[in-house]
Coordinates of C-alpha atoms in Angstrom, one line a residue:
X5 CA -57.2 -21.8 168.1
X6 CA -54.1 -23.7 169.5
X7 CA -52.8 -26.7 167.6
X8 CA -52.0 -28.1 170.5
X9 CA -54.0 -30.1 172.5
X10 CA -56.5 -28.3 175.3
X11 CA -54.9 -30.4 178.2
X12 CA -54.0 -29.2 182.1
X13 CA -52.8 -31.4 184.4
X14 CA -51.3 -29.7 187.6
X15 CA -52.1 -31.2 190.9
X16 CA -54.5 -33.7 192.1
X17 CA -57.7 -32.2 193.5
X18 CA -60.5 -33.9 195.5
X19 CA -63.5 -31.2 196.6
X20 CA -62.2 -28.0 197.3
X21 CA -58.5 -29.8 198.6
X22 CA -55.3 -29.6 196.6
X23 CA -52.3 -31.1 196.9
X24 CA -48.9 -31.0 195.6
X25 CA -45.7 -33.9 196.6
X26 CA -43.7 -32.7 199.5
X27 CA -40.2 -29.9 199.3
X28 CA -37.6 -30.9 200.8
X29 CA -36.8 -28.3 204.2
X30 CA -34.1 -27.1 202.4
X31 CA -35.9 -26.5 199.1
X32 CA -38.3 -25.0 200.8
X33 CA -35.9 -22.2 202.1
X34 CA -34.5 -21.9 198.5
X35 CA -37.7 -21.3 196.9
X36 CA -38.3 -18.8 199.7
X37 CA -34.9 -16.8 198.8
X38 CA -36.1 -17.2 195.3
X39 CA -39.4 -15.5 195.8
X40 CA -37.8 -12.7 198.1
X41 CA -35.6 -11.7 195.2
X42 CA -38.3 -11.5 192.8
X43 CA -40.8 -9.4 194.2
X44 CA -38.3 -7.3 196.1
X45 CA -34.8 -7.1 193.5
X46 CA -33.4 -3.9 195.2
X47 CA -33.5 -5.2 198.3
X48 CA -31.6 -8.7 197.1
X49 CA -28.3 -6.7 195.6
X50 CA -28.0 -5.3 199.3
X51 CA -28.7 -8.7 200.7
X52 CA -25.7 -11.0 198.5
X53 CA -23.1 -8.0 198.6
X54 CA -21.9 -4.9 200.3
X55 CA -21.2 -1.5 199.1
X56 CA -18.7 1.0 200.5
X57 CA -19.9 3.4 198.0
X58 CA -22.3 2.8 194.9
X59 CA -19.3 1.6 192.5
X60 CA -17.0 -0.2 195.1
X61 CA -17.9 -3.2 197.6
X62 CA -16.9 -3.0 201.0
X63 CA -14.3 -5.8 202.5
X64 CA -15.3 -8.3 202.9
X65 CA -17.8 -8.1 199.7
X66 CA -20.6 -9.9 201.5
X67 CA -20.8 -11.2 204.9
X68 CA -20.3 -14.7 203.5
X69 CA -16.7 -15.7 203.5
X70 CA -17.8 -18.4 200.4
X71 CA -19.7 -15.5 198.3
X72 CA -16.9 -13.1 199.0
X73 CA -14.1 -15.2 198.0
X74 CA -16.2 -15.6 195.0
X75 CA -16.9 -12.3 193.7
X76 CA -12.9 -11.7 194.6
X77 CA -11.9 -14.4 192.3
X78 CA -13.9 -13.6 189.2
X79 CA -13.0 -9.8 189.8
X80 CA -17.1 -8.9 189.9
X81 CA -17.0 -5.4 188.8
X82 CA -19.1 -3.5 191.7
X83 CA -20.4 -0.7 189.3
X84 CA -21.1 -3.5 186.4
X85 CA -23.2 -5.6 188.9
X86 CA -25.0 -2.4 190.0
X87 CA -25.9 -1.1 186.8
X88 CA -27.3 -4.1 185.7
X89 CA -28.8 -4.8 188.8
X90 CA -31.0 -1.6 188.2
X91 CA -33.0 -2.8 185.6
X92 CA -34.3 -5.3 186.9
X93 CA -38.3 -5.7 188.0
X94 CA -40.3 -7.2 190.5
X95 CA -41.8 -10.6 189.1
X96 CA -44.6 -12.6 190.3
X97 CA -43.6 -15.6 192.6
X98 CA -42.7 -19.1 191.7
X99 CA -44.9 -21.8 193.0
X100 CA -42.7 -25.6 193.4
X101 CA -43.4 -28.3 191.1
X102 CA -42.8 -31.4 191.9
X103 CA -42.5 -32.7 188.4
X104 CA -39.3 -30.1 187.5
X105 CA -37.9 -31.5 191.0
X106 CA -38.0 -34.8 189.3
X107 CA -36.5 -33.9 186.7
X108 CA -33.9 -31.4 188.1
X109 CA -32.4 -34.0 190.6
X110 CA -32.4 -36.9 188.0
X111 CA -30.5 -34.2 185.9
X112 CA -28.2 -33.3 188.7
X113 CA -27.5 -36.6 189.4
X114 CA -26.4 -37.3 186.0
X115 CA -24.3 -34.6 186.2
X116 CA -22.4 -36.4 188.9
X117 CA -22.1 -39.9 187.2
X118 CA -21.2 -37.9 184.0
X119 CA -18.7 -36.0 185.4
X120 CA -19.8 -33.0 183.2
X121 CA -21.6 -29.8 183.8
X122 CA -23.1 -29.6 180.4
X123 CA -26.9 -28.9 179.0
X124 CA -27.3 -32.1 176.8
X125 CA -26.0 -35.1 178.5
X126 CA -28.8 -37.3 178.2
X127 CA -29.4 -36.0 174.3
X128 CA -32.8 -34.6 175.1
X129 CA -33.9 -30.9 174.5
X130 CA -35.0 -28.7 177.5
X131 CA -38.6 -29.5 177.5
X132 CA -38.4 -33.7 176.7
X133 CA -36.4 -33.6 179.6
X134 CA -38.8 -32.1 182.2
X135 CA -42.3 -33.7 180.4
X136 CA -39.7 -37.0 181.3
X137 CA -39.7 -36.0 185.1
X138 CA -43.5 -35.7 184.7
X139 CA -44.4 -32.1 183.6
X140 CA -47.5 -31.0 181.1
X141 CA -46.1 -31.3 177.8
X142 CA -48.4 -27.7 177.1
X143 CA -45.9 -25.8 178.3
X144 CA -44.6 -22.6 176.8
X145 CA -41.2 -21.7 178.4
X146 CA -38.9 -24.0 179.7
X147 CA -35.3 -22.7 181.6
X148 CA -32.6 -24.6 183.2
X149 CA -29.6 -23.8 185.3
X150 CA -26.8 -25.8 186.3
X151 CA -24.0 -25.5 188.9
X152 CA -22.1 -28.5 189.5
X153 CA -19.6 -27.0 192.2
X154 CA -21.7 -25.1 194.5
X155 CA -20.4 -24.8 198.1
X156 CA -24.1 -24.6 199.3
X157 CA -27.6 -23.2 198.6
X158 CA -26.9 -20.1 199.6
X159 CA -23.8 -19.9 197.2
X160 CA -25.6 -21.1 194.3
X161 CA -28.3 -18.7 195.0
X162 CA -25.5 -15.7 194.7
X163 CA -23.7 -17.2 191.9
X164 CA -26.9 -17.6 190.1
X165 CA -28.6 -14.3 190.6
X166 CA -24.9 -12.4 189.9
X167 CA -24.0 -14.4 187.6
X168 CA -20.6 -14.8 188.3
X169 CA -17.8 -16.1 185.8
X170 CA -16.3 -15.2 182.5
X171 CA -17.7 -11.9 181.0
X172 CA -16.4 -12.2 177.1
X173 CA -14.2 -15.7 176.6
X174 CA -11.2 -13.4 176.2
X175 CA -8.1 -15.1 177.4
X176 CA -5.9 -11.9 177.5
X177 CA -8.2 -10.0 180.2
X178 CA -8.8 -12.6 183.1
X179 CA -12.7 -12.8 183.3
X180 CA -13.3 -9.4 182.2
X181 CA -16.2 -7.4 184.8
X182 CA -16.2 -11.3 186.1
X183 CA -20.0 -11.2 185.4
X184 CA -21.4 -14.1 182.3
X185 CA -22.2 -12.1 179.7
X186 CA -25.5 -13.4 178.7
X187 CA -26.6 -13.0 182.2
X188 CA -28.8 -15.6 181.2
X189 CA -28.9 -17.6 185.0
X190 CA -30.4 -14.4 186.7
X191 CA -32.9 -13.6 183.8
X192 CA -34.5 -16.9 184.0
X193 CA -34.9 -16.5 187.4
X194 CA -36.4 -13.1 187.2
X195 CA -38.6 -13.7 184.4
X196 CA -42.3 -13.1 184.9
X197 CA -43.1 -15.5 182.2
X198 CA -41.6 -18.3 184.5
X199 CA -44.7 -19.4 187.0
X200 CA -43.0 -22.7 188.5
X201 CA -39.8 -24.2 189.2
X202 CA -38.0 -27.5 191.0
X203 CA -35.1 -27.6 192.6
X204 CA -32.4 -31.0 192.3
X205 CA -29.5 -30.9 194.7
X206 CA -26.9 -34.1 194.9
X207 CA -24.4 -33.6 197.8
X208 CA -24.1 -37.6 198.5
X209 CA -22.4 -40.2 196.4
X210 CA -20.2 -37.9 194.6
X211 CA -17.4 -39.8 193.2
X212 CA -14.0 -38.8 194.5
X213 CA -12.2 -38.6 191.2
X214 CA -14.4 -36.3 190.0
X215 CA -13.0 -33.8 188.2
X216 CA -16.0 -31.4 187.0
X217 CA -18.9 -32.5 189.2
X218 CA -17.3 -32.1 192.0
X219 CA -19.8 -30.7 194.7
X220 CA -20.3 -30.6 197.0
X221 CA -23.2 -29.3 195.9
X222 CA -24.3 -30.2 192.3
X223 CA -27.4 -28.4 191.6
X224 CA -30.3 -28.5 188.4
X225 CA -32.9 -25.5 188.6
X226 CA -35.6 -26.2 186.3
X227 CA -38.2 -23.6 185.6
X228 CA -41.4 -23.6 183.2
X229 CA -45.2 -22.6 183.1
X230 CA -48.2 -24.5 181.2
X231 CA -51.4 -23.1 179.5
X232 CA -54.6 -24.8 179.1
X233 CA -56.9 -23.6 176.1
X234 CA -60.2 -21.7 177.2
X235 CA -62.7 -21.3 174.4
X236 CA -59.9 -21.2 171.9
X237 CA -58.2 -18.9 174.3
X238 CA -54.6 -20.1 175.9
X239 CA -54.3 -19.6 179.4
X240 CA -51.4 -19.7 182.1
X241 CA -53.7 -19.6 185.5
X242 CA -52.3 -18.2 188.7
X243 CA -50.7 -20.3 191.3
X244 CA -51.4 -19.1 195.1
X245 CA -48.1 -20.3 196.8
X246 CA -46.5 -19.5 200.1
X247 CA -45.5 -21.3 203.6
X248 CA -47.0 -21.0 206.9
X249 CA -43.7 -21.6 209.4
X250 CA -42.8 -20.9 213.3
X251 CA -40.0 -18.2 213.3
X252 CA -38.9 -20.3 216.1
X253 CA -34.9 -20.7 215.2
X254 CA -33.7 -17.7 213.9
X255 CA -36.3 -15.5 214.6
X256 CA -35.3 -13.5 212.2
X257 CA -38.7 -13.1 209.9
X258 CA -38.0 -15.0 207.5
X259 CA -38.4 -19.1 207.0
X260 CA -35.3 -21.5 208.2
X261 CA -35.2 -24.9 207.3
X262 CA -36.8 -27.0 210.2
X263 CA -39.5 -24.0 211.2
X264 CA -42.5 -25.3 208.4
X265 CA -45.4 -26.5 209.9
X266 CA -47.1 -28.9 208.0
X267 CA -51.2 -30.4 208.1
X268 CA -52.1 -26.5 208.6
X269 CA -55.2 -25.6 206.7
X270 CA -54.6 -22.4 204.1
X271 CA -57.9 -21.4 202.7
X272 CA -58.8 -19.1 199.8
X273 CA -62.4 -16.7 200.1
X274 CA -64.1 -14.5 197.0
X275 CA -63.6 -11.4 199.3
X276 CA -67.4 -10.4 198.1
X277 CA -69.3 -13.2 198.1
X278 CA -67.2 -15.0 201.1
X279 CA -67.6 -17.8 199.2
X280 CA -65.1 -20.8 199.9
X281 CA -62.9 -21.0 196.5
X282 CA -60.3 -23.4 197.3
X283 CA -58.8 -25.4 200.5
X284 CA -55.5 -27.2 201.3
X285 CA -52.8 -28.5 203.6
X286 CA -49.5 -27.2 204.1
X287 CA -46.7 -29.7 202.8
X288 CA -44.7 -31.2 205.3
X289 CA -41.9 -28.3 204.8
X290 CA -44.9 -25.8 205.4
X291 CA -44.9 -25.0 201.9
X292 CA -48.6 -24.8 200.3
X293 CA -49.2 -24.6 196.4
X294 CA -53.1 -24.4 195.3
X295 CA -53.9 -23.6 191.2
X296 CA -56.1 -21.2 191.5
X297 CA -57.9 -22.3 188.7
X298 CA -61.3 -20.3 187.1
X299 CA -60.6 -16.8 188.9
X300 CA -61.0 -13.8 187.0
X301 CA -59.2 -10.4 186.7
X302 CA -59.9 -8.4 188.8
X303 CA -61.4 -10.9 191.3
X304 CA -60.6 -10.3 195.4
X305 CA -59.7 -13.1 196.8
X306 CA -58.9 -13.3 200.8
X307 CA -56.6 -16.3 202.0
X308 CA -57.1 -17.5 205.2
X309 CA -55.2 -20.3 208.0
X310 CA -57.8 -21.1 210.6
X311 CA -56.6 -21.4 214.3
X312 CA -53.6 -19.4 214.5
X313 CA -54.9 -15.9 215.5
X314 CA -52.8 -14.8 212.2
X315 CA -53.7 -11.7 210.1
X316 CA -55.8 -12.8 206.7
X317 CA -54.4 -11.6 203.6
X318 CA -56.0 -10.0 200.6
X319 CA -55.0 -9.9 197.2
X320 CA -57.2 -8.9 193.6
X321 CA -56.2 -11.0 190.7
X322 CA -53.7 -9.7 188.0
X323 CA -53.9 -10.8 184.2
X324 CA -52.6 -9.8 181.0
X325 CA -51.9 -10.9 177.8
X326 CA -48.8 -11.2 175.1
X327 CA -48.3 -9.9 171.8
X328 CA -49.4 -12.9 169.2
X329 CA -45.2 -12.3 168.2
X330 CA -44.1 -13.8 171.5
X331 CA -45.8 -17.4 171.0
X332 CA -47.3 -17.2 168.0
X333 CA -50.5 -16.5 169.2
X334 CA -51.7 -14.0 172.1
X335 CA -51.6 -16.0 175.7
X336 CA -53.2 -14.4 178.8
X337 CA -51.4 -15.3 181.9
X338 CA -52.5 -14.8 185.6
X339 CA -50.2 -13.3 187.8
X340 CA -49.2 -15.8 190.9
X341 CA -49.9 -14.8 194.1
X342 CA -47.7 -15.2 197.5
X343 CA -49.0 -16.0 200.9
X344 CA -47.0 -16.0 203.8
X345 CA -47.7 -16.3 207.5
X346 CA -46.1 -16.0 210.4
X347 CA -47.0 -18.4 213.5
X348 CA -45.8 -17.4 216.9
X349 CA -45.5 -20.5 219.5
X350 CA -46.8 -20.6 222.6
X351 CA -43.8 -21.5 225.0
X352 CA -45.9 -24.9 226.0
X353 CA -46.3 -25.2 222.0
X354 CA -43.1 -24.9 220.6
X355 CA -41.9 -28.2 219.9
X356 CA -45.2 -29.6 218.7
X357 CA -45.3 -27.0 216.5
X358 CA -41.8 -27.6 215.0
X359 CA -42.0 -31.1 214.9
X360 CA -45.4 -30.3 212.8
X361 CA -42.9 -28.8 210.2
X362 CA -18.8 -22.3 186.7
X363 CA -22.4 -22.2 185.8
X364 CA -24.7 -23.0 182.8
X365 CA -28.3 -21.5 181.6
X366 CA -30.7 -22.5 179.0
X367 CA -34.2 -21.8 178.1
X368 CA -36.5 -22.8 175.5
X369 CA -39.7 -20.8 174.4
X370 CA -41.6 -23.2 172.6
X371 CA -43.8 -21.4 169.8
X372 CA -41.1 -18.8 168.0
X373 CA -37.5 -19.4 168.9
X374 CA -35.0 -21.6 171.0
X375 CA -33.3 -19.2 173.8
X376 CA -30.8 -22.3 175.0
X377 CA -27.7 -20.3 174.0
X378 CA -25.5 -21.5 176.3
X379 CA -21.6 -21.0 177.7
X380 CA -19.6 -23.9 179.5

């Protein structure tokens, strides 16, 4: 049995209805990039840079003039980053928490009156610092990365995921493959054990002396997960997360900032017994979290948003459980679950339904070992 105390606190319900504090538009669309590059890591490498041939990028390296001046400057070896790159796996998605928001834009903003880009400025560890924005102080893993020069979302999204910057400290060889060594920012962002994250970005009031937090982006990512004990069991349950958005603006399948509708109804079915499991309302981004709380392995679920003429989706719940070695004692986590839908406008509709809508890493595991080795 857990020492720790049998205690869950992740959104407010009322009935079947859960809700969750609102994404910004634009954290919305980062949490969407997010999720794309974990369930689908091939495709991601092809979709930051470009390859003349399997060891050499093309010119320009990507098709952003930001990213590519980037991976010019830190010398990103093209072979390295596709080596690497081929290890990785598919992870479940990240559902948003508001609480690690809270705590990753009061972070971010302390970078800025701090001037620093640094993991312990306010002299608190990883996890006092996110149960101070609000999160359940049962969590087990607890990440953080910082960028306190990023020239936009997108940018911090590449530099993150390649990891850009200084591959060995070794003064005599530039940057080295120009890839961190630790690659520490892209594994917290691909690990499966991660089930939620929140997303601070300060682009205002930045101080024009500023020497280190300079902008114009500084940004905090905060991820973590929770368990709650079961019968002496300790349990991560699955989050159903997605966004239900008008691909009205760039029509390019995929969510842009401004096409979320919010107020739409998502619903989730036992496929078998078409019984009603849980109910809520898109966010105001379009964004929809619900804690899927009691389901079982195995279990189908169907997820449903009434009134749209869109396709239901069907998923079957996906557990498993750790070695005892990784926390101390064995977890079982469920597997999140993703959910997005596509709502096409009619013409007479269309603006209703809009206006309805250097880098550092840490982590923390919290039963065997401290993984905050960090690199400024």
């Amino acid at each position: 049995m857990s020492k720790f105390l049998p205690f869950c606190l992740a959104a407010v319900a009322i009935g079947p209805w859960t809700l969750r504090a609102d994404p910004t538009n634009e954290q919305q669309y980062w949490l969407e990039l997010i999720n794309q590059a974990r369930r689908d890591p091939v495709g991601e490498l092809s979709r930051l840079v470009d390859y003349d041939s399997p060891t050499t990028f093309a010119s320009p390296a990507s098709n952003n003039s930001d990213i590519a001046q980037a991976l010019d400057f830190f010398g990103v070896s093209a072979s390295d980053l596709a080596a690497q790159w081929s290890t990785l796996t598919a992870a479940p998605p990240l559902a948003w928490s508001n609480a690690l928001a809270n705590s990753a834009q009061s972070y971010s903003q302390l970078m800025v009156s701090s001037d620093q880009q640094s993991h312990t400025l306010d002299g608190l560890s990883y996890d006092q610092r996110v149960a101070a924005g609000g999160y359940s102080l049962n969590y087990l893993d607890v990440g953080e990365n910082l960028y306190a020069n990023s020239k936009s979302v997108a940018y911090a999204h590449a530099g993150f995921l390649i990891d850009w910057g200084d591959s060995d400290s070794n003064p005599n060889n530039g940057f080295g493959n120009g890839i961190q060594g630790d690659l520490g920012h892209r594994l917290n962002l691909y690990e499966a054990a991660f089930k939620e994250i929140g997303l601070g970005i300060v682009r205002t009031g930045i101080p024009g002396g500023n020497v280190n937090a300079i902008g114009p982006d500084v940004i905090t990512q905060h991820l973590a997960n929770q368990f709650r004990e079961v019968n002496g069991e300790l349990v991560v349950d699955a989050i159903l997360t997605g966004v239900v958005y008008a691909d009205a603006i760039l029509a390019n399948h995929f969510y842009t900032p401004g096409e979320g509708l919010g107020g739409v109804a998502v619903r989730v079915f036992d496929d078998v017994t078409n019984d009603l499991l849980f109910a809520t309302a898109t966010n105001s981004a379009g964004g929809f979290n619900i804690d899927l709380l009691g389901v079982t392995d195995g279990q189908q679920l169907r997820i449903e948003v009434p009134g749209f003429g869109v396709d239901r989706q069907y998923f079957t719940v996906n557990s498993y459980t750790t070695d005892p070695l990784v926390y101390g004692e064995e977890v079982k986590f469920f597997d999140n679950l993703y959910a997005g839908f596509v709502v096409a406008p009619e013409p007479s509709g269309a603006a209703m339904l809009l206006l309805a809508g250097l880098i550092l890493r840490c982590r923390r595991r919290r039963f065997c070992f401290d993984k905050g080795r960090c690199f400024r």
